[in-house]
Amino acid sequence: MEQRFKIASHVMKNVFSCGYTEPTAIQRVGVPILAEGRDIAAISPTGTGKTLAYLLPLFSRLESPAAKSKIPEQGARGLIIAPTRELAAQIYNETLKLAQGRKWRVVLFSKATASTLKDLAVQSKVDIIISTPLRLVASIQSGELVLNNVQFLVLDEADRLLDTEFVDQIEEIVGLCTNPQCQKAVFSATLPAKAEQTVLAMLKEPIRVVVGLKDTPLPNIAQSLVYVAQPESKLPTLIQYLTSPTGYTPPIIVFTSTQARATSLLSELLIAGVKNAEVLHAGMTRHERDQCVKRMLQGEVWVLITTDVLARGMDFGGVHGVINFDWPESVQSYVHRIGRTGRAGRQGTAITYFTDEDAPYLKSIANVLLQSGQTVPEWMIKLQKPSRLKRKQMGKAQHQDTTVGHKGENVGRALAIKKKCVTSFRLWSR
Ligand SMILES: Nc1ncnc2c1ncn2[C@@H]1O[C@H](COP(=O)(O)OP(=O)(O)OP(=O)(O)O)[C@@H](O)[C@H]1O
C-alpha cells in the first residue's frame, strides 16, 4: 500500500493504530482509483469506511505538510465538504488520527478559524480544510478565503450536498477550485439518478463505483415495519419497548420529523422513566450539540432522540438500534437513518413505525427491505407503488408539534427534566 499508492509510512502506521488491518470493499477499489489521479463518484453502503477511502489518497496526493514546502503555496490544498457541523467535526477527528506524527495542518472551518485564516500567509500553511458549505461560502464571498490552490476536493454525502438547500454553494465551491490539477471525489451511500447526473457533470472523466446495491442497506441491519394505526399510538409503543422487562440494548437512536417533536418526545420519555435519554437537533446551541455528541461517544446516552440532522455520516460505533418514530421523507433518508446502526460489520436493528397516514408510502420502504434480503409480508409486496407525486409527499404528513397528539409547549432538555421532576412529585404526593 505504502509503495504502490505512495501513502506515507507514518499515515499507514496511524491506520494500523486505528486497528484497521484489512481494507473494506470501497477502500480496496476507491484508493487505487484516486491514487491514479482519477476523479471518482463512489456509492457504497453506510458504515463501510468511505471516509478512509478518500482520506488515504488525499494524504498521498499532498505528499507532505505544506509547512515543509520551500515554495510558498497560495491557499489550502485539500478541501472536504460535509452537510452538517457534526459530520464535519467527525471527519476532522478522523483526519487528525491519520495526521499524527507529522506537522499536518488540518482545520475544521468555523467562525473562529475563518477569522484566523483571513491572512493568506496563514491560509497557505493549511493542508486540509473541512467545512460545511454555508460557512465556507460566507468566507469566500467576503474575499477571506481562496480555493484556487485546492488539489483534492471531496464532497461527502454528495446527494445531500446537491439538495436545493446547498446546491448553489456547492456549484460555487466547485467552480472556484480552479487549479487544473484539482482532483475531485464524491462519496455517498445513496445517489439518486438526478443527483448522479449533476455530480458526474462536475467531474473530469470520472470513474463511477458502486459497492453492493444502490440505495440498499446491508443485510446485517435487521429491519422491521411496525403498524401503530394512529399517530398517538407511537408514544405508548415506544415507551413499552424502552421499559419492557426484556429490555433493549443501548444505545439506540430515535428519529423524529421535527425539532419540536424531538424535544417533546424527550420530555415524554423522561416522564415515563426512560433513563439516559437526550435530544440533539439543529435548533440547539453549538455547545449543547457538541456536548451531546461527546456524551453519546462516551456511552453516557442510551436513547438519543434526533432529526435527520444526525441521519447522515455519523459514526457512534456501537449503536444497537434505530427507531424511526416518524416516517422518513424519502428512501434515501430511510437508508441513511438506519445506517447509524450495523456499522463496520456489526449487527443492528431498525424499527419503523407506520400509521394509516403513512400507508400510501409503505411500498417504497418495503421494497428497500426486500432488496436487502429481509422478509416482507405478502400483502405489502402486493401494494401499489406510490406515484411520483406521492413519493415527493412522503414523510411530510402534518405532524403535531408534540408526540402525544395534542398541541403543547416546545420543551428543551432543561425544561423536559424540570417537567419530569414536577410530574414525579405529583405522582409521589398522590
Ligand atoms: N478498514 C477498516 N477496517 C475496520 N474498520 C474500519 C475500516 N475502515 C473504516 N472502519 C470503521 O468503519 C466505521 C464506518 O466508517 P465510515 O464512517 O467511514 O463509514 P461510511 O461508509 O462513511 O458511512 P456513512 O455512509 O454512514 O457515512 C468507522 O467506525 C471506521 O472506524
Tab-separated table of C-alpha atoms and ligand atoms in Angstrom:
chain	number	residue	atom	x	y	z
A	1	MET	CA	0.000	0.000	0.000
A	2	GLU	CA	2.747	2.437	1.038
A	3	GLN	CA	4.791	1.998	-2.137
A	4	ARG	CA	2.034	1.217	-4.596
A	5	PHE	CA	-0.155	4.186	-3.670
A	6	LYS	CA	2.600	6.439	-2.280
A	7	ILE	CA	0.973	6.647	1.138
A	8	ALA	CA	3.471	7.977	3.674
A	9	SER	CA	4.659	5.401	6.207
A	10	HIS	CA	3.538	7.481	9.197
A	11	VAL	CA	-0.007	7.645	7.733
A	12	MET	CA	-0.047	3.842	7.292
A	13	LYS	CA	1.248	3.441	10.823
A	14	ASN	CA	-1.661	5.569	12.043
A	15	VAL	CA	-4.086	3.417	10.013
A	16	PHE	CA	-2.830	0.296	11.795
A	17	SER	CA	-3.002	2.105	15.149
A	18	CYS	CA	-6.728	2.576	14.466
A	19	GLY	CA	-6.970	-1.209	14.364
A	20	TYR	CA	-7.648	-1.448	10.626
A	21	THR	CA	-5.855	-4.486	9.274
A	22	GLU	CA	-7.800	-5.142	6.058
A	23	PRO	CA	-9.295	-2.581	3.670
A	24	THR	CA	-13.067	-2.611	3.200
A	25	ALA	CA	-14.514	-3.121	-0.303
A	26	ILE	CA	-14.812	0.603	-1.075
A	27	GLN	CA	-11.265	1.202	0.200
A	28	ARG	CA	-9.955	-1.684	-1.911
A	29	VAL	CA	-11.492	-0.158	-5.052
A	30	GLY	CA	-11.546	3.556	-4.274
A	31	VAL	CA	-7.986	4.086	-3.021
A	32	PRO	CA	-6.262	2.807	-6.223
A	33	ILE	CA	-8.576	4.875	-8.468
A	34	LEU	CA	-7.883	8.066	-6.537
A	35	ALA	CA	-4.185	7.252	-6.183
A	36	GLU	CA	-4.055	7.062	-10.007
A	37	GLY	CA	-5.195	10.693	-10.021
A	38	ARG	CA	-8.671	9.938	-11.386
A	39	ASP	CA	-11.918	11.648	-10.319
A	40	ILE	CA	-14.406	9.312	-8.670
A	41	ALA	CA	-18.150	9.088	-7.949
A	42	ALA	CA	-18.401	6.373	-5.307
A	43	ILE	CA	-21.537	4.818	-3.838
A	44	SER	CA	-21.087	2.352	-1.004
A	45	PRO	CA	-23.475	1.364	1.830
A	46	THR	CA	-23.484	3.154	5.179
A	47	GLY	CA	-20.730	2.237	7.635
A	48	THR	CA	-18.398	0.706	5.053
A	49	GLY	CA	-15.422	3.021	5.579
A	50	LYS	CA	-15.849	5.640	2.864
A	51	THR	CA	-14.045	8.250	4.992
A	52	LEU	CA	-10.768	6.349	4.939
A	53	ALA	CA	-11.300	5.582	1.229
A	54	TYR	CA	-10.838	9.276	0.438
A	55	LEU	CA	-8.545	10.304	3.302
A	56	LEU	CA	-5.726	7.922	2.343
A	57	PRO	CA	-5.455	9.192	-1.265
A	58	LEU	CA	-5.807	12.759	-0.010
A	59	PHE	CA	-2.719	12.358	2.201
A	60	SER	CA	-0.945	10.590	-0.660
A	61	ARG	CA	-1.746	13.453	-3.038
A	62	LEU	CA	-0.492	16.136	-0.642
A	63	GLU	CA	2.688	14.078	-0.006
A	64	SER	CA	3.967	16.153	2.916
A	65	PRO	CA	2.799	19.043	5.103
A	66	ALA	CA	2.776	22.476	3.398
A	67	ALA	CA	4.907	23.841	6.240
A	68	LYS	CA	7.789	21.758	4.816
A	69	SER	CA	7.471	23.183	1.296
A	70	LYS	CA	10.148	25.606	0.075
A	71	ILE	CA	7.798	27.185	-2.460
A	72	PRO	CA	5.076	29.154	-0.656
A	73	GLU	CA	1.582	27.891	-1.516
A	74	GLN	CA	-1.373	30.169	-2.242
A	75	GLY	CA	-4.141	28.695	-0.098
A	76	ALA	CA	-5.122	25.298	1.295
A	77	ARG	CA	-4.503	22.176	-0.819
A	78	GLY	CA	-7.124	19.751	0.444
A	79	LEU	CA	-10.827	20.526	0.942
A	80	ILE	CA	-13.559	18.277	2.348
A	81	ILE	CA	-17.193	19.407	2.359
A	82	ALA	CA	-19.865	17.746	4.507
A	83	PRO	CA	-23.501	18.788	5.047
A	84	THR	CA	-23.574	19.128	8.848
A	85	ARG	CA	-21.319	20.520	11.558
A	86	GLU	CA	-21.386	17.223	13.423
A	87	LEU	CA	-20.227	15.271	10.383
A	88	ALA	CA	-17.533	17.842	9.527
A	89	ALA	CA	-16.249	17.560	13.129
A	90	GLN	CA	-16.226	13.764	12.920
A	91	ILE	CA	-14.268	13.824	9.632
A	92	TYR	CA	-11.870	16.319	11.233
A	93	ASN	CA	-11.205	13.890	14.099
A	94	GLU	CA	-10.614	11.012	11.658
A	95	THR	CA	-8.229	13.197	9.642
A	96	LEU	CA	-6.309	14.136	12.792
A	97	LYS	CA	-5.864	10.439	13.621
A	98	LEU	CA	-4.138	9.859	10.263
A	99	ALA	CA	-2.109	13.071	10.523
A	100	GLN	CA	-0.424	12.167	13.797
A	101	GLY	CA	3.376	12.239	13.850
A	102	ARG	CA	3.838	14.979	11.214
A	103	LYS	CA	3.044	18.683	11.197
A	104	TRP	CA	-0.037	18.452	9.011
A	105	ARG	CA	-2.284	21.462	9.456
A	106	VAL	CA	-5.881	20.355	9.410
A	107	VAL	CA	-8.596	22.942	10.042
A	108	LEU	CA	-12.234	22.451	10.972
A	109	PHE	CA	-13.716	25.582	9.444
A	110	SER	CA	-15.742	27.661	11.900
A	111	LYS	CA	-16.328	31.325	12.711
A	112	ALA	CA	-13.149	31.357	14.818
A	113	THR	CA	-10.879	29.516	12.364
A	114	ALA	CA	-12.294	31.568	9.449
A	115	SER	CA	-11.084	34.697	11.201
A	116	THR	CA	-7.561	33.267	11.700
A	117	LEU	CA	-7.376	32.162	8.064
A	118	LYS	CA	-8.151	35.667	6.720
A	119	ASP	CA	-4.393	36.128	6.396
A	120	LEU	CA	-3.286	34.436	3.138
A	121	ALA	CA	0.094	33.585	4.647
A	122	VAL	CA	-1.658	31.597	7.418
A	123	GLN	CA	-4.113	30.090	4.935
A	124	SER	CA	-1.266	28.904	2.746
A	125	LYS	CA	0.212	26.840	5.550
A	126	VAL	CA	-3.018	24.883	5.875
A	127	ASP	CA	-3.056	21.422	4.339
A	128	ILE	CA	-6.685	20.367	4.689
A	129	ILE	CA	-9.856	22.361	5.390
A	130	ILE	CA	-13.023	20.538	6.457
A	131	SER	CA	-16.206	22.573	6.311
A	132	THR	CA	-19.938	22.780	5.775
A	133	PRO	CA	-20.904	24.607	2.538
A	134	LEU	CA	-22.544	27.687	4.076
A	135	ARG	CA	-19.674	28.546	6.389
A	136	LEU	CA	-17.128	28.211	3.576
A	137	VAL	CA	-19.079	30.250	1.031
A	138	ALA	CA	-19.523	33.091	3.534
A	139	SER	CA	-15.720	33.397	3.789
A	140	ILE	CA	-15.214	33.067	0.038
A	141	GLN	CA	-17.748	35.806	-0.694
A	142	SER	CA	-16.134	38.185	1.755
A	143	GLY	CA	-12.819	37.611	-0.037
A	144	GLU	CA	-11.215	35.987	3.001
A	145	LEU	CA	-10.636	32.544	1.519
A	146	VAL	CA	-9.232	31.399	-1.823
A	147	LEU	CA	-9.695	27.951	-3.304
A	148	ASN	CA	-7.506	28.196	-6.395
A	149	ASN	CA	-4.775	26.084	-4.827
A	150	VAL	CA	-7.075	23.154	-3.933
A	151	GLN	CA	-5.627	19.953	-5.380
A	152	PHE	CA	-8.047	17.454	-3.848
A	153	LEU	CA	-11.728	18.188	-3.276
A	154	VAL	CA	-14.096	15.774	-1.516
A	155	LEU	CA	-17.885	16.068	-1.416
A	156	ASP	CA	-19.036	13.709	1.326
A	157	GLU	CA	-22.762	12.821	1.352
A	158	ALA	CA	-22.828	14.182	-2.191
A	159	ASP	CA	-26.564	13.772	-2.838
A	160	ARG	CA	-27.436	15.772	0.298
A	161	LEU	CA	-24.982	18.472	-0.800
A	162	LEU	CA	-26.863	18.725	-4.088
A	163	ASP	CA	-30.241	19.312	-2.394
A	164	THR	CA	-31.777	22.725	-3.073
A	165	GLU	CA	-30.524	23.950	0.315
A	166	PHE	CA	-26.863	23.586	-0.709
A	167	VAL	CA	-26.608	23.181	-4.479
A	168	ASP	CA	-25.787	26.850	-5.253
A	169	GLN	CA	-22.983	26.892	-2.673
A	170	ILE	CA	-21.577	23.600	-3.963
A	171	GLU	CA	-21.552	24.857	-7.551
A	172	GLU	CA	-19.765	27.996	-6.372
A	173	ILE	CA	-17.181	25.990	-4.396
A	174	VAL	CA	-16.514	23.552	-7.254
A	175	GLY	CA	-16.290	26.459	-9.716
A	176	LEU	CA	-13.699	28.236	-7.562
A	177	CYS	CA	-11.419	25.205	-7.318
A	178	THR	CA	-9.725	26.386	-10.498
A	179	ASN	CA	-6.420	24.517	-10.170
A	180	PRO	CA	-6.324	22.453	-13.410
A	181	GLN	CA	-4.796	19.574	-11.409
A	182	CYS	CA	-7.644	19.569	-8.879
A	183	GLN	CA	-8.841	16.026	-8.360
A	184	LYS	CA	-12.446	15.554	-7.234
A	185	ALA	CA	-14.028	12.757	-5.232
A	186	VAL	CA	-17.708	12.409	-4.397
A	187	PHE	CA	-18.943	9.821	-1.939
A	188	SER	CA	-22.319	8.756	-0.597
A	189	ALA	CA	-24.342	5.715	0.401
A	190	THR	CA	-27.138	6.908	-1.881
A	191	LEU	CA	-27.100	8.814	-5.144
A	192	PRO	CA	-30.433	9.200	-6.950
A	193	ALA	CA	-30.202	9.364	-10.762
A	194	LYS	CA	-30.694	13.161	-10.996
A	195	ALA	CA	-28.038	13.903	-8.360
A	196	GLU	CA	-25.703	11.458	-10.083
A	197	GLN	CA	-26.059	13.324	-13.389
A	198	THR	CA	-25.205	16.626	-11.682
A	199	VAL	CA	-22.262	15.043	-9.881
A	200	LEU	CA	-20.811	13.423	-12.998
A	201	ALA	CA	-21.019	16.761	-14.831
A	202	MET	CA	-18.800	18.320	-12.125
A	203	LEU	CA	-16.068	15.684	-12.518
A	204	LYS	CA	-13.381	15.134	-15.137
A	205	GLU	CA	-13.579	11.734	-16.844
A	206	PRO	CA	-14.816	10.201	-13.608
A	207	ILE	CA	-14.846	6.556	-12.657
A	208	ARG	CA	-18.166	5.506	-11.153
A	209	VAL	CA	-18.001	2.885	-8.422
A	210	VAL	CA	-20.981	1.155	-6.823
A	211	VAL	CA	-20.374	-1.267	-3.971
A	212	GLY	CA	-23.355	-3.552	-3.328
A	213	LEU	CA	-26.797	-2.476	-4.491
A	214	LYS	CA	-27.588	1.207	-4.872
A	215	ASP	CA	-29.825	2.722	-2.139
A	216	THR	CA	-29.803	-0.563	-0.237
A	217	PRO	CA	-28.836	-1.148	3.399
A	218	LEU	CA	-26.545	-4.017	4.295
A	219	PRO	CA	-28.216	-7.292	5.379
A	220	ASN	CA	-26.647	-7.084	8.856
A	221	ILE	CA	-29.305	-4.494	9.780
A	222	ALA	CA	-32.476	-6.399	10.777
A	223	GLN	CA	-35.291	-4.163	9.579
A	224	SER	CA	-38.953	-4.246	10.593
A	225	LEU	CA	-42.045	-2.153	9.919
A	226	VAL	CA	-44.426	-1.842	12.882
A	227	TYR	CA	-48.085	-0.817	12.397
A	228	VAL	CA	-49.279	1.572	15.091
A	229	ALA	CA	-52.538	2.739	13.432
A	230	GLN	CA	-52.779	6.277	14.848
A	231	PRO	CA	-50.018	8.847	15.434
A	232	GLU	CA	-50.962	8.945	19.151
A	233	SER	CA	-50.158	5.233	19.457
A	234	LYS	CA	-46.479	5.727	18.646
A	235	LEU	CA	-45.578	7.105	22.058
A	236	PRO	CA	-47.016	4.233	24.161
A	237	THR	CA	-45.481	1.742	21.704
A	238	LEU	CA	-42.051	3.323	22.139
A	239	ILE	CA	-42.383	3.619	25.925
A	240	GLN	CA	-43.395	-0.035	26.128
A	241	TYR	CA	-40.368	-1.006	24.027
A	242	LEU	CA	-37.969	1.035	26.153
A	243	THR	CA	-39.371	-0.039	29.517
A	244	SER	CA	-40.258	-3.685	28.834
A	245	PRO	CA	-38.699	-6.195	31.252
A	246	THR	CA	-36.862	-7.922	28.409
A	247	GLY	CA	-35.291	-4.515	27.751
A	248	TYR	CA	-33.452	-3.171	24.776
A	249	THR	CA	-29.733	-2.927	24.205
A	250	PRO	CA	-28.492	0.669	24.389
A	251	PRO	CA	-27.520	2.888	22.767
A	252	ILE	CA	-30.293	3.497	20.275
A	253	ILE	CA	-31.193	6.460	18.078
A	254	VAL	CA	-34.800	7.599	17.628
A	255	PHE	CA	-35.615	9.728	14.587
A	256	THR	CA	-38.483	12.235	14.583
A	257	SER	CA	-39.569	14.548	11.773
A	258	THR	CA	-39.122	17.916	13.505
A	259	GLN	CA	-37.100	19.599	16.242
A	260	ALA	CA	-40.272	20.305	18.237
A	261	ARG	CA	-41.320	16.653	18.122
A	262	ALA	CA	-37.828	15.559	19.178
A	263	THR	CA	-37.871	17.774	22.284
A	264	SER	CA	-41.468	16.827	23.079
A	265	LEU	CA	-40.582	13.137	22.811
A	266	LEU	CA	-37.647	13.587	25.179
A	267	SER	CA	-39.984	15.169	27.688
A	268	GLU	CA	-42.443	12.260	27.469
A	269	LEU	CA	-39.720	9.620	27.763
A	270	LEU	CA	-38.197	11.279	30.815
A	271	ILE	CA	-41.630	11.406	32.435
A	272	ALA	CA	-42.090	7.710	31.640
A	273	GLY	CA	-38.851	6.961	33.465
A	274	VAL	CA	-36.655	6.166	30.475
A	275	LYS	CA	-33.079	6.581	31.639
A	276	ASN	CA	-30.228	8.453	29.954
A	277	ALA	CA	-32.340	9.868	27.128
A	278	GLU	CA	-31.164	13.025	25.360
A	279	VAL	CA	-32.094	15.129	22.385
A	280	LEU	CA	-29.982	16.615	19.604
A	281	HIS	CA	-31.263	18.846	16.813
A	282	ALA	CA	-30.206	21.858	14.781
A	283	GLY	CA	-32.192	24.269	16.971
A	284	MET	CA	-29.829	23.721	19.900
A	285	THR	CA	-26.737	25.820	20.509
A	286	ARG	CA	-23.412	24.639	19.122
A	287	HIS	CA	-22.169	23.971	22.649
A	288	GLU	CA	-25.241	21.876	23.512
A	289	ARG	CA	-24.860	19.872	20.296
A	290	ASP	CA	-21.135	19.291	20.852
A	291	GLN	CA	-21.712	18.187	24.430
A	292	CYS	CA	-24.454	15.778	23.410
A	293	VAL	CA	-22.263	14.177	20.698
A	294	LYS	CA	-19.476	13.878	23.277
A	295	ARG	CA	-21.764	12.141	25.781
A	296	MET	CA	-23.043	9.834	23.047
A	297	LEU	CA	-19.472	8.893	22.067
A	298	GLN	CA	-18.638	8.237	25.712
A	299	GLY	CA	-21.584	5.837	26.037
A	300	GLU	CA	-23.445	8.064	28.511
A	301	VAL	CA	-26.524	8.392	26.304
A	302	TRP	CA	-28.752	5.339	25.957
A	303	VAL	CA	-31.557	6.841	23.885
A	304	LEU	CA	-30.675	9.666	21.522
A	305	ILE	CA	-33.699	11.437	20.049
A	306	THR	CA	-32.909	13.415	16.950
A	307	THR	CA	-33.963	14.590	13.495
A	308	ASP	CA	-32.439	13.997	10.068
A	309	VAL	CA	-29.547	16.265	11.134
A	310	LEU	CA	-27.867	13.132	12.527
A	311	ALA	CA	-29.074	10.778	9.801
A	312	ARG	CA	-26.007	11.068	7.618
A	313	GLY	CA	-22.457	10.004	8.194
A	314	MET	CA	-22.452	9.983	11.989
A	315	ASP	CA	-20.446	7.092	13.371
A	316	PHE	CA	-21.255	6.401	17.011
A	317	GLY	CA	-19.680	2.975	16.815
A	318	GLY	CA	-21.811	0.527	18.728
A	319	VAL	CA	-25.341	1.876	18.136
A	320	HIS	CA	-27.514	-1.235	18.538
A	321	GLY	CA	-30.698	0.025	17.027
A	322	VAL	CA	-32.544	2.780	15.213
A	323	ILE	CA	-36.213	3.606	15.620
A	324	ASN	CA	-37.977	5.674	13.003
A	325	PHE	CA	-40.600	7.198	15.289
A	326	ASP	CA	-41.732	9.359	12.356
A	327	TRP	CA	-41.784	8.088	8.803
A	328	PRO	CA	-38.718	9.208	6.774
A	329	GLU	CA	-39.004	11.795	4.000
A	330	SER	CA	-37.514	9.592	1.307
A	331	VAL	CA	-35.996	6.209	0.640
A	332	GLN	CA	-32.575	7.878	0.913
A	333	SER	CA	-33.431	9.343	4.309
A	334	TYR	CA	-34.537	5.844	5.442
A	335	VAL	CA	-31.291	4.252	4.233
A	336	HIS	CA	-29.103	6.863	5.973
A	337	ARG	CA	-31.140	6.889	9.222
A	338	ILE	CA	-30.983	3.123	9.693
A	339	GLY	CA	-27.331	3.176	8.620
A	340	ARG	CA	-26.425	4.657	12.031
A	341	THR	CA	-26.505	1.069	13.245
A	342	GLY	CA	-24.895	-2.061	11.813
A	343	ARG	CA	-21.653	-0.230	11.037
A	344	ALA	CA	-18.246	-1.713	10.271
A	345	GLY	CA	-19.711	-5.229	10.007
A	346	ARG	CA	-21.638	-5.121	13.300
A	347	GLN	CA	-25.249	-6.280	13.686
A	348	GLY	CA	-28.054	-3.749	14.149
A	349	THR	CA	-31.831	-3.454	14.269
A	350	ALA	CA	-34.056	-0.864	12.629
A	351	ILE	CA	-37.723	-0.445	13.548
A	352	THR	CA	-40.003	1.893	11.613
A	353	TYR	CA	-43.441	2.820	12.983
A	354	PHE	CA	-46.170	3.432	10.446
A	355	THR	CA	-49.671	4.806	10.827
A	356	ASP	CA	-52.639	4.797	8.460
A	357	GLU	CA	-51.368	8.162	7.146
A	358	ASP	CA	-48.028	6.585	6.190
A	359	ALA	CA	-49.635	3.608	4.430
A	360	PRO	CA	-49.522	5.134	0.903
A	361	TYR	CA	-45.703	5.244	1.163
A	362	LEU	CA	-45.256	1.790	2.645
A	363	LYS	CA	-44.401	0.116	-0.640
A	364	SER	CA	-41.291	2.322	-1.190
A	365	ILE	CA	-39.717	1.242	2.105
A	366	ALA	CA	-40.989	-2.354	1.807
A	367	ASN	CA	-39.043	-2.519	-1.474
A	368	VAL	CA	-35.859	-1.455	0.341
A	369	LEU	CA	-36.380	-4.266	2.871
A	370	LEU	CA	-36.943	-6.771	0.084
A	371	GLN	CA	-33.863	-5.616	-1.810
A	372	SER	CA	-31.693	-6.008	1.281
A	373	GLY	CA	-32.865	-9.584	1.795
A	374	GLN	CA	-35.381	-9.018	4.630
A	375	THR	CA	-38.702	-10.808	4.954
A	376	VAL	CA	-41.692	-8.691	3.977
A	377	PRO	CA	-45.347	-9.757	4.405
A	378	GLU	CA	-47.039	-10.838	1.181
A	379	TRP	CA	-49.688	-8.064	1.382
A	380	MET	CA	-47.000	-5.353	1.485
A	381	ILE	CA	-45.365	-6.718	-1.654
A	382	LYS	CA	-48.746	-6.555	-3.413
A	383	LEU	CA	-49.286	-2.888	-2.524
A	384	GLN	CA	-49.345	-0.377	-5.358
A	385	LYS	CA	-46.199	1.617	-5.971
A	386	PRO	CA	-46.847	5.264	-4.941
A	387	SER	CA	-46.932	7.808	-7.767
A	388	ARG	CA	-44.004	10.185	-8.200
A	389	LEU	CA	-46.098	12.995	-6.682
A	390	LYS	CA	-46.984	10.805	-3.705
A	391	ARG	CA	-43.309	9.873	-3.224
A	392	LYS	CA	-42.465	13.577	-3.078
A	393	GLN	CA	-45.003	13.991	-0.270
A	394	MET	CA	-43.508	11.108	1.704
A	395	GLY	CA	-42.785	11.857	5.347
A	396	LYS	CA	-44.406	15.272	5.024
A	397	ALA	CA	-47.568	14.294	6.925
A	398	GLN	CA	-48.750	17.211	9.056
A	399	HIS	CA	-47.388	16.178	12.420
A	400	GLN	CA	-48.401	17.804	15.671
A	401	ASP	CA	-45.556	19.651	17.329
A	402	THR	CA	-45.803	17.244	20.214
A	403	THR	CA	-45.655	13.467	20.248
A	404	VAL	CA	-48.708	12.978	22.447
A	405	GLY	CA	-51.288	14.044	19.896
A	406	HIS	CA	-52.271	17.430	21.362
A	407	LYS	CA	-50.649	20.793	20.971
A	408	GLY	CA	-48.221	21.669	23.727
A	409	GLU	CA	-45.175	23.706	24.503
A	410	ASN	CA	-41.858	23.138	22.753
A	411	VAL	CA	-39.577	21.951	25.516
A	412	GLY	CA	-35.796	21.868	25.587
A	413	ARG	CA	-33.741	19.376	27.588
A	414	ALA	CA	-33.629	21.519	30.743
A	415	LEU	CA	-37.374	22.137	30.641
A	416	ALA	CA	-38.038	18.448	29.989
A	417	ILE	CA	-36.080	17.489	33.110
A	418	LYS	CA	-37.913	20.131	35.151
A	419	LYS	CA	-41.235	18.827	33.863
A	420	LYS	CA	-40.211	15.304	34.815
A	421	CYS	CA	-39.395	16.402	38.371
A	422	VAL	CA	-42.763	18.167	38.754
A	423	THR	CA	-44.635	15.113	37.417
A	424	SER	CA	-42.707	12.712	39.664
A	425	PHE	CA	-43.506	14.969	42.624
A	426	ARG	CA	-47.204	14.987	41.705
A	427	LEU	CA	-47.260	11.180	41.442
A	428	TRP	CA	-45.382	10.874	44.723
A	429	SER	CA	-47.733	13.163	46.618
A	430	ARG	CA	-50.904	11.394	45.415
B	1	LIG	N1	-10.529	-0.991	7.044
B	1	LIG	C1	-11.311	-0.914	8.086
B	1	LIG	N2	-11.356	-1.945	8.967
B	1	LIG	C2	-12.180	-1.868	10.060
B	1	LIG	N3	-12.974	-0.810	10.356
B	1	LIG	C3	-12.953	0.225	9.507
B	1	LIG	C4	-12.120	0.233	8.345
B	1	LIG	N4	-12.307	1.411	7.715
B	1	LIG	C5	-13.189	2.104	8.441
B	1	LIG	N5	-13.583	1.399	9.518
B	1	LIG	C6	-14.561	1.807	10.562
B	1	LIG	O1	-15.863	1.668	9.978
B	1	LIG	C7	-16.760	2.618	10.546
B	1	LIG	C8	-17.547	3.303	9.434
B	1	LIG	O2	-16.683	4.096	8.657
B	1	LIG	P1	-17.185	5.430	7.949
B	1	LIG	O3	-17.770	6.352	8.952
B	1	LIG	O4	-16.089	5.935	7.112
B	1	LIG	O5	-18.379	4.829	7.050
B	1	LIG	P2	-19.139	5.470	5.827
B	1	LIG	O6	-19.129	4.461	4.748
B	1	LIG	O7	-18.604	6.817	5.516
B	1	LIG	O8	-20.616	5.573	6.421
B	1	LIG	P3	-21.796	6.636	6.097
B	1	LIG	O9	-22.341	6.314	4.757
B	1	LIG	O10	-22.780	6.414	7.173
B	1	LIG	O11	-21.166	7.989	6.121
B	1	LIG	C9	-15.916	3.568	11.380
B	1	LIG	O12	-16.105	3.269	12.735
B	1	LIG	C10	-14.493	3.268	10.947
B	1	LIG	O13	-13.625	3.469	12.027
